CSV table of C-alpha atoms in Angstrom, one decimal:
chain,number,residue,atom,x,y,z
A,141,UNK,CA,164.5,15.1,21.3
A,142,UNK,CA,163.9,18.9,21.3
A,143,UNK,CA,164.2,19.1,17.2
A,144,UNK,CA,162.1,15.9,17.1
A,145,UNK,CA,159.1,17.4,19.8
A,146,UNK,CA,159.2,20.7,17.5
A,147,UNK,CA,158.9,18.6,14.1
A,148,UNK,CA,155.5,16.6,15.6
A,149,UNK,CA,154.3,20.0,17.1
A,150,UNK,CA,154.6,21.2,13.6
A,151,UNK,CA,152.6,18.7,11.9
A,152,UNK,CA,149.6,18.5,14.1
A,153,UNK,CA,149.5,22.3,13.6
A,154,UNK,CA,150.2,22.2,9.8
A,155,UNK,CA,147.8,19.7,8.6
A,156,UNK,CA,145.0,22.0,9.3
A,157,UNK,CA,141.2,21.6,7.2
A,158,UNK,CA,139.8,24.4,5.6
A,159,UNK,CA,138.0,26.2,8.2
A,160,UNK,CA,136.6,28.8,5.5
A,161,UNK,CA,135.0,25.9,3.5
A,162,UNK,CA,134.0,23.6,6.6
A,163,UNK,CA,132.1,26.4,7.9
A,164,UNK,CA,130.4,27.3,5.2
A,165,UNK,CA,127.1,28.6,5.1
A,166,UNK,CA,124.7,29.8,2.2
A,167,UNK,CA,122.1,32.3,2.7
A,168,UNK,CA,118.6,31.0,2.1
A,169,UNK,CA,117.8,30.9,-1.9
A,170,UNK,CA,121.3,31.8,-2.4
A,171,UNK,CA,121.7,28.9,-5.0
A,172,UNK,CA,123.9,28.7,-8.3
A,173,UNK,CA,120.8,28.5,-10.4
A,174,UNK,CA,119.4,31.5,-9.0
A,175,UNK,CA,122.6,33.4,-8.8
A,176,UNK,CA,123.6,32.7,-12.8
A,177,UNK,CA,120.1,34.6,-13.5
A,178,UNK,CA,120.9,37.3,-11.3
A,179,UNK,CA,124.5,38.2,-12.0
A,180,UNK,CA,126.4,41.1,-13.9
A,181,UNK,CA,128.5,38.8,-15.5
A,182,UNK,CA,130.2,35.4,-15.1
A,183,UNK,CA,133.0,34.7,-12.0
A,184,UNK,CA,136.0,35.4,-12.2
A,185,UNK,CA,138.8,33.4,-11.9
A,186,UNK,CA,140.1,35.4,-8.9
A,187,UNK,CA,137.6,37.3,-6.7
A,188,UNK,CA,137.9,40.5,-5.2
A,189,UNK,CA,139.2,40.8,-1.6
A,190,UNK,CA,139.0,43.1,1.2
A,191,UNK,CA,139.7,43.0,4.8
A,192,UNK,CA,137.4,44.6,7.5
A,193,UNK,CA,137.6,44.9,11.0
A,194,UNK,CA,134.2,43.1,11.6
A,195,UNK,CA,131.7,42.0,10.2
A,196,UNK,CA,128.4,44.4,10.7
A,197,UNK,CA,125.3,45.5,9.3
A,198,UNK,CA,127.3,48.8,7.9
A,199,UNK,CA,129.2,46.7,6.0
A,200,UNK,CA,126.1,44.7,4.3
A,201,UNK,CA,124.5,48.1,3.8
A,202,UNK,CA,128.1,49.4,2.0
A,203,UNK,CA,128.3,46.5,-0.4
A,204,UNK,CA,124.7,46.4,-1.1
A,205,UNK,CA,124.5,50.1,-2.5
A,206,UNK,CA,127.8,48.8,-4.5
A,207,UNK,CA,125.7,46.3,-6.1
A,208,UNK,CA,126.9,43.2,-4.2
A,209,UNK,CA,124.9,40.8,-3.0
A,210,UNK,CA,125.9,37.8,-0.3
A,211,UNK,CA,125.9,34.6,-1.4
A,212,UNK,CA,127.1,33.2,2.0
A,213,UNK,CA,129.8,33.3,4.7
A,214,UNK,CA,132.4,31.6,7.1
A,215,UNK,CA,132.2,31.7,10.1
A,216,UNK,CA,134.5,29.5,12.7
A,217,UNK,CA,137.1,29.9,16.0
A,218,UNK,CA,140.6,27.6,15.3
A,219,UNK,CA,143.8,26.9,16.9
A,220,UNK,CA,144.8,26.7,13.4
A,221,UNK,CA,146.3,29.4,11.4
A,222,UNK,CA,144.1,30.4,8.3
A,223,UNK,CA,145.6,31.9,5.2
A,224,UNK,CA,143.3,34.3,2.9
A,225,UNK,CA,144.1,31.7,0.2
A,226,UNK,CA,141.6,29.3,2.0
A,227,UNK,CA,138.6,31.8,2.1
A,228,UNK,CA,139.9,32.4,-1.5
A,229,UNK,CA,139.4,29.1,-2.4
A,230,UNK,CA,136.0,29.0,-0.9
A,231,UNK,CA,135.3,31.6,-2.7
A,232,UNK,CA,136.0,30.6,-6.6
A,233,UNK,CA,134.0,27.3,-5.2
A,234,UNK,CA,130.6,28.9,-4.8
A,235,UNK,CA,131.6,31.9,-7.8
A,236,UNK,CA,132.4,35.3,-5.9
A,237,UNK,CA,132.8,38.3,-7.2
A,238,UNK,CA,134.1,39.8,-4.1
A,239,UNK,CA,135.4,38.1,-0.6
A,240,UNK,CA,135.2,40.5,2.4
A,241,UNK,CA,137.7,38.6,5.0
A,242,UNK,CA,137.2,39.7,8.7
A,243,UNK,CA,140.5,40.5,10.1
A,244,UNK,CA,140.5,37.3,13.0
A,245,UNK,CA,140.5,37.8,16.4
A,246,UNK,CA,142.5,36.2,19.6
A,247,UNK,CA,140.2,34.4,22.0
A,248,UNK,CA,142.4,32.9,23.9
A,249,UNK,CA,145.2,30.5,24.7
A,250,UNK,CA,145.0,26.6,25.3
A,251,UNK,CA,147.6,24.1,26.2
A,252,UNK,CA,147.9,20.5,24.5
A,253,UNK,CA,150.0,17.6,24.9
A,254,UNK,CA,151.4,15.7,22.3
A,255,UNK,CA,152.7,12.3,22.9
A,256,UNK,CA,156.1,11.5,21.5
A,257,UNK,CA,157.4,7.8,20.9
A,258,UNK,CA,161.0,6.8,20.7
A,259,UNK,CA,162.6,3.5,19.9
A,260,UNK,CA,165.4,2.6,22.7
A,261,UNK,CA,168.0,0.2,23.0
A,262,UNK,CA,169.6,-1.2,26.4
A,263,UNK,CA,172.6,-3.1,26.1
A,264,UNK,CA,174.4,-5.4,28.4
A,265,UNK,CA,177.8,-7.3,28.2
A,266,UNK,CA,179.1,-10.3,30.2
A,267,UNK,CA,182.3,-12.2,30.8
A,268,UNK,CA,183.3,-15.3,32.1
A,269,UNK,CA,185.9,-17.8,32.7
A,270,UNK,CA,185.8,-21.6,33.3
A,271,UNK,CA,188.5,-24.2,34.4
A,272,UNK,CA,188.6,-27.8,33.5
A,273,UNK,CA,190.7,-30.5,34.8
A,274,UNK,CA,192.1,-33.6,32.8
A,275,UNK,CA,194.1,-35.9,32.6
A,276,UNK,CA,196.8,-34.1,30.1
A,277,UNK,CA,196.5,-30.7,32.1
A,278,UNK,CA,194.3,-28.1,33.1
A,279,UNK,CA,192.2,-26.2,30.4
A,280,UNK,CA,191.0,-22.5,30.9
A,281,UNK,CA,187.9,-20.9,28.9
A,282,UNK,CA,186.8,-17.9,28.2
A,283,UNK,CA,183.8,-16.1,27.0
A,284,UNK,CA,182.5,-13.0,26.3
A,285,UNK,CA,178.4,-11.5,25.8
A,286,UNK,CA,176.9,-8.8,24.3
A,287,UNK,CA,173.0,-8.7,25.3
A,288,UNK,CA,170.8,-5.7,23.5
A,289,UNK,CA,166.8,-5.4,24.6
A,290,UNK,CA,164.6,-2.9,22.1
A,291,UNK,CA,162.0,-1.2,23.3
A,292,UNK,CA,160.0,2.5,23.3
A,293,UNK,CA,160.0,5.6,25.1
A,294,UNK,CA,156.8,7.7,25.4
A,295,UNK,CA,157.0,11.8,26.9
A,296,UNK,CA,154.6,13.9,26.6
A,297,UNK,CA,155.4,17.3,25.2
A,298,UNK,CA,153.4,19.9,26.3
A,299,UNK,CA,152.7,23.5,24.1
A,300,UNK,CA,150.7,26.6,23.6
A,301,UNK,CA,148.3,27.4,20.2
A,302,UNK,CA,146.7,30.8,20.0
A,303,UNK,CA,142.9,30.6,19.3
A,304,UNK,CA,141.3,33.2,16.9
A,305,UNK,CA,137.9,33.5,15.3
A,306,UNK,CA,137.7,33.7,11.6
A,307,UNK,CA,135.0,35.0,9.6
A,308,UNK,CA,134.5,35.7,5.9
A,309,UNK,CA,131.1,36.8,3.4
A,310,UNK,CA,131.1,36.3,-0.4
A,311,UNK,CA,129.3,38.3,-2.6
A,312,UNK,CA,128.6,38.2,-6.1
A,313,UNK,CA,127.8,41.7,-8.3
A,314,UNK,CA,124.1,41.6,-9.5
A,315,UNK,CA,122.6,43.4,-12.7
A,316,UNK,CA,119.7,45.6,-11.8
A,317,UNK,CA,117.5,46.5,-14.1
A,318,UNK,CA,116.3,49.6,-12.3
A,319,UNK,CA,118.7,49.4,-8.8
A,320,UNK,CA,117.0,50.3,-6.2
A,321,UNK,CA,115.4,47.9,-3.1
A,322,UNK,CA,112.1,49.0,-1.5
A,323,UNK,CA,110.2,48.0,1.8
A,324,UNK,CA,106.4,48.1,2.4
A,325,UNK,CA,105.0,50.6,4.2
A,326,UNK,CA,104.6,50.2,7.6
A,327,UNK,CA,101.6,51.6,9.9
A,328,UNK,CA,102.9,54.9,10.6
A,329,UNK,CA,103.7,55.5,7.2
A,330,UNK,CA,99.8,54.3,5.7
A,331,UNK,CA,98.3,56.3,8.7
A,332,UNK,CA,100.4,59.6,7.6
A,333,UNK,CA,99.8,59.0,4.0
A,334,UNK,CA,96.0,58.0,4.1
A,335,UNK,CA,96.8,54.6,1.7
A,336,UNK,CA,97.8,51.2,2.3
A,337,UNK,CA,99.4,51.5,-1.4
A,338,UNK,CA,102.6,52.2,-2.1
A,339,UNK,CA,106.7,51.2,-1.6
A,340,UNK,CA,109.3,52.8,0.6
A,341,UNK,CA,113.1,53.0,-1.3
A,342,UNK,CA,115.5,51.6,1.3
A,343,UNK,CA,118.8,50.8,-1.1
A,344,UNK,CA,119.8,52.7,-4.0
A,345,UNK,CA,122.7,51.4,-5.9
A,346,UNK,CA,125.3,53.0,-7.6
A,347,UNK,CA,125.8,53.2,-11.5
A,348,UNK,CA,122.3,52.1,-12.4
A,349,UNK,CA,119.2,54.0,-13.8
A,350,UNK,CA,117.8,54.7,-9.9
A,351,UNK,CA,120.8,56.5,-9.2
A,352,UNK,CA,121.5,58.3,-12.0
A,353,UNK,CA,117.8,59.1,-11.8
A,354,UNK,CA,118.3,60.2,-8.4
A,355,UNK,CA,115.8,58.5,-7.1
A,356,UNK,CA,117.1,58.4,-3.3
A,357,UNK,CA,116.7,56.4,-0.1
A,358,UNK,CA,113.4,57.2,1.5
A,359,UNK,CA,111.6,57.9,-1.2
A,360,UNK,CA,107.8,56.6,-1.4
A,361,UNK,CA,106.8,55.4,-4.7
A,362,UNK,CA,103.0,55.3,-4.9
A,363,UNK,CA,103.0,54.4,-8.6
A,364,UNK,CA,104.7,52.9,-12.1
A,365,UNK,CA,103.1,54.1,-15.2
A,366,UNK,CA,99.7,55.3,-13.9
A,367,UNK,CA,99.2,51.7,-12.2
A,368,UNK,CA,99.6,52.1,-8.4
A,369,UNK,CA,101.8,50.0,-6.6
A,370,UNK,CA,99.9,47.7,-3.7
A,371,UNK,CA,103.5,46.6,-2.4
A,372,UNK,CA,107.0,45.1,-2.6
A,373,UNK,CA,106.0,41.8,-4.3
A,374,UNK,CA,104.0,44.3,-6.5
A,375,UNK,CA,107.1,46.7,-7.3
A,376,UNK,CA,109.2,43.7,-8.6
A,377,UNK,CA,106.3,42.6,-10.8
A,378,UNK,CA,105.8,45.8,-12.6
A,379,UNK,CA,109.3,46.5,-13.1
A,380,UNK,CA,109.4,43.1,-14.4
A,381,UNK,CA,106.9,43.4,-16.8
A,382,UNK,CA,108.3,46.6,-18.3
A,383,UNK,CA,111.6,45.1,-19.1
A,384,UNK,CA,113.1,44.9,-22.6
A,385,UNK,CA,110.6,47.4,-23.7
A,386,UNK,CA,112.6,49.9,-24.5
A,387,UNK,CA,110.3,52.9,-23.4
A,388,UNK,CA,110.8,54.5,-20.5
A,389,UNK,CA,108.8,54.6,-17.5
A,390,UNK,CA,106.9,57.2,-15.1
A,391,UNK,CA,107.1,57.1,-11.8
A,392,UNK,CA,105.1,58.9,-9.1
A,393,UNK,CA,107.2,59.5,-6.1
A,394,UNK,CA,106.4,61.6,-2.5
A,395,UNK,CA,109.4,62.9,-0.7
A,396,UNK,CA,108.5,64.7,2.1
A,397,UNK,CA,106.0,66.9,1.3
A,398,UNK,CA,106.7,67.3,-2.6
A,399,UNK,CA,104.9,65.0,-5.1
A,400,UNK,CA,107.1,64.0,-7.9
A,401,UNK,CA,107.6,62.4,-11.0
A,402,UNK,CA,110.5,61.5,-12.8
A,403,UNK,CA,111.1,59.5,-16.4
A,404,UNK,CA,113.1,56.6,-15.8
A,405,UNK,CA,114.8,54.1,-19.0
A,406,UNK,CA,115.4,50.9,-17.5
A,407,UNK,CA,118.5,48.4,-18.3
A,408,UNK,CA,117.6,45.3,-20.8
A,409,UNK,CA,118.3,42.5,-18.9
């Protein structure tokens, strides 16, 4: 009974879903259309993985200056053991580049009860002797029985499973034309400045013509060739239009109290 209990526990824990592709959600825009246009170059056939402790806003901010950007993420608590292969799986589904697996974390314990059904079988014998009395003599009989009855047994085995939250973000590797990210400016920053024009560099990515430009994190570029830059949406256009040019472009940049400018070749795209 013990072997038999173990085996059904087994099961019900075994056949476990995907909890990594269940849970599954895409960021907003994050679709395959717009991801084939943005990428560095197709999937591969097996992504990139890491493990972290958590996952943060560090973390975002560590893969975004690497170039990576989210596609989506997993995010679930399960009695049901996980295996990497299963976020790896999810992974090659929506084409990562990189898988950053959170390393899980106990929440708790919970009993449950699994029924168990056996077949059994109750047998019964009898015996039993008759006398007759004739004419010629006296005649003795005998008999013998065997009764069986079939039936089931039900118990109900109780045991523990060990909860634990998963979590998992995929990321695919972008081509930047330029590689660096920029915010508008806020109030403070148009008040201190005396314009409303003008973008704030939050992200600068590795290994692309901003960093090797060093353009840096902070910076304030107020214009692109001579043309001054209203905002974000604005940033993106320019750098947009000035793509597959070939020449190289001028950009007018405050940090801190120096005014700068700095010739910048952007990537073809």
């Amino acid at each position: 009974m013990d072997r038999i209990a173990l085996l059904l526990v087994a099961l019900v824990l075994g056949g476990c879903a995907n909890g990594y592709m269940q849970f599954y959600h895409p960021y907003p825009g994050a679709t395959p259309e717009a991801i084939s246009k943005m990428r560095a170059s197709p999937p591969p056939v097996n992504p990139q993985v890491e493990h972290i402790a958590s996952i943060n806003q560090s973390m975002f901010e560590h893969y975004e200056n690497l170039g990576y950007v989210p596609i989506g993420y997993s995010s679930f608590n399960s009695g049901q053991q996980q295996s990497d292969n299963n976020a790896i799986e999810q992974g090659r589904a929506v084409g990562a580049d990189l898988i950053v697996i959170a390393n899980p974390r106990y929440t708790g314990t919970e009993t449950r009860i699994v029924p168990i059904t056996t077949p059994t079988t109750s047998t019964s014998y009898s015996s039993g002797t008759a006398t007759a009395y004739g004419p010629y003599g006296i005649v003795n009989a005998y008999s013998n029985g065997i009764t069986r009855t079939y039936g089931t047994q039900t118990t109900y085995t109780p045991f523990l499973v060990h909860r634990e939250d998963y979590g998992a973000v995929y990321f695919f590797k972008r081509h930047y034309v330029f590689g660096a990210l920029a915010r508008d400016l806020n109030d403070a920053e148009r008040q201190s400045l005396q314009t409303n024009k003008g973008v704030v560099i939050t992200t600068v990515v590795n290994d692309t013509p901003a960093f090797n430009s060093d353009i840096l994190k902070g910076d304030i570029i107020t214009s692109i060739n001579g043309k001054a830059i209203a905002d974000g949406r604005d940033f993106v256009s320019v750098l947009k239009a000035n793509t597959n040019t070939g020449h190289p472009m001028t950009f007018t940049i405050i940090r801190g109290t120096q005014h700068i400018e700095k010739s910048i070749q952007l990537e073809t795209h």
